[in-house]
Short mmCIF file of C-alpha atoms in Angstrom, two decimals:
data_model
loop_
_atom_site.label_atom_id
_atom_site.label_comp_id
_atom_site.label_asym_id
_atom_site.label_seq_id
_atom_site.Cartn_x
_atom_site.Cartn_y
_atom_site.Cartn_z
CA UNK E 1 1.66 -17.27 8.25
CA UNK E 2 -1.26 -19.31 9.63
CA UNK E 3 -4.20 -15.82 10.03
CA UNK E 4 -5.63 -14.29 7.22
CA UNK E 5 -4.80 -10.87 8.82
CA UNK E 6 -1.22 -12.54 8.85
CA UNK E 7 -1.60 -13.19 4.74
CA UNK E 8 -2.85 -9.75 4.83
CA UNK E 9 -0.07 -7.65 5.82
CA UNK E 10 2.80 -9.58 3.51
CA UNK E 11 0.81 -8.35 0.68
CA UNK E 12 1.29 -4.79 2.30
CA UNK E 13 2.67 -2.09 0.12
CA UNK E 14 3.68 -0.17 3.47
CA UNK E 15 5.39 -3.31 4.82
CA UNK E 16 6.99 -4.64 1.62
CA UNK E 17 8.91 -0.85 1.64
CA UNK E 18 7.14 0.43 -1.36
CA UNK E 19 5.69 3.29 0.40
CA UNK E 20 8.44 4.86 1.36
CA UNK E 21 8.78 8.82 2.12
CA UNK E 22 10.39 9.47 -0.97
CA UNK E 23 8.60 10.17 -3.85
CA UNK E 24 10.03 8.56 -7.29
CA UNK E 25 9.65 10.30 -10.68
CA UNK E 26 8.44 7.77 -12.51
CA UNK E 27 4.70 7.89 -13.23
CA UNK E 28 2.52 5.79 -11.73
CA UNK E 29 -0.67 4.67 -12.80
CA UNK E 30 -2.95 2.63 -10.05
CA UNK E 31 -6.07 0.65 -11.00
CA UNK E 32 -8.72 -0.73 -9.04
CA UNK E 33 -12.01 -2.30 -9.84
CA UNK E 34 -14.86 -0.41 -7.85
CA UNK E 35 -15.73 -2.92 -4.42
CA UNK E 36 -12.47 -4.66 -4.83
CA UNK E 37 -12.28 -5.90 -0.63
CA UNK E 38 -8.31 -6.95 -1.41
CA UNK E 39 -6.84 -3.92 -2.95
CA UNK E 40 -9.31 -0.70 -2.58
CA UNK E 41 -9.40 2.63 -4.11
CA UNK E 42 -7.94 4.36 -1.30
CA UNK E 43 -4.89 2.08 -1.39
CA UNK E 44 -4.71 3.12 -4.61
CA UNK E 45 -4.13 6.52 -4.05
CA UNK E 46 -1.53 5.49 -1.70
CA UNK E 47 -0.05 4.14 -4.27
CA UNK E 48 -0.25 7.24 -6.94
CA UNK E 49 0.72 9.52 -4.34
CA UNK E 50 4.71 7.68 -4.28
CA UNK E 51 4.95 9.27 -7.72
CA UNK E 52 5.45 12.88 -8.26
CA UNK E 53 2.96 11.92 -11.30
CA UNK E 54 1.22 9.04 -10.44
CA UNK E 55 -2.76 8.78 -10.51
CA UNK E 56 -5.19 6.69 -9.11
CA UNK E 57 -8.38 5.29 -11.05
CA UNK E 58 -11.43 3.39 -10.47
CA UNK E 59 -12.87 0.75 -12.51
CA UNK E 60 -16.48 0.53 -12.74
CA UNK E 61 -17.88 -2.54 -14.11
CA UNK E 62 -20.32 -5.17 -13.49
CA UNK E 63 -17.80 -8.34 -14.75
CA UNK E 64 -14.51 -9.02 -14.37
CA UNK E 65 -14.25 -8.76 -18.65
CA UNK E 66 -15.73 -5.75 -18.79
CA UNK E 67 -13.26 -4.57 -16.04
CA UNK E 68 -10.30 -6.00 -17.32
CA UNK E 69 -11.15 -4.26 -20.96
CA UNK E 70 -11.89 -1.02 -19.62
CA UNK E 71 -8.72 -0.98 -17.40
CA UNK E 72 -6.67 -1.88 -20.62
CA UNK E 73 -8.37 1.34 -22.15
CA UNK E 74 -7.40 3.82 -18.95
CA UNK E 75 -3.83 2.11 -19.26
CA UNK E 76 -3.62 2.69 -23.30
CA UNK E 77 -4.93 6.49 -22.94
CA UNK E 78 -2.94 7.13 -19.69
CA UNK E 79 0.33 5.95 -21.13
CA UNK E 80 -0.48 7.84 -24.72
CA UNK E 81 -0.61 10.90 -22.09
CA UNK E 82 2.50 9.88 -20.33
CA UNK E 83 4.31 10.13 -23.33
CA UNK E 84 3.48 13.58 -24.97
CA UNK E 85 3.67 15.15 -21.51
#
């Protein structure tokens, strides 16, 4: 794959079958820092909306370690949720 819209659509959820038109029952979470140009917030909803549970959530931080702690944080609450549910 020589383009960079080439690169681009082998990273493609839609192309790589994830997307599919059935929904799964596993809950999904979907993070995505807020400006990301490779995987943006509205993929990510693409991606919650596969799960009958899923949810999509947007990271807003001004670093990358800042980002990376807060997303631990959503992950940690959203899983505690997960499992009482």
């Amino acid at each position: 794959i020589n383009s960079m819209a080439g690169q681009m659509m082998a990273w493609s959820l839609k192309v790589q079958g994830f997307l599919s038109s059935r929904k799964t029952k596993v809950p999904i979470l979907a993070l995505s820092l807020e400006g990301d140009p490779v995987s943006p917030y509205s993929d990510n909803q693409l991606v919650a909306l596969f799960s009958h549970y899923g949810q999509a959530k947007k990271i807003s931080s001004k670093t990358i370690t800042k980002g990376y702690e807060q997303s631990l944080d959503l992950a940690i609450k959203w899983l505690e949720d997960e499992l009482l549910r």
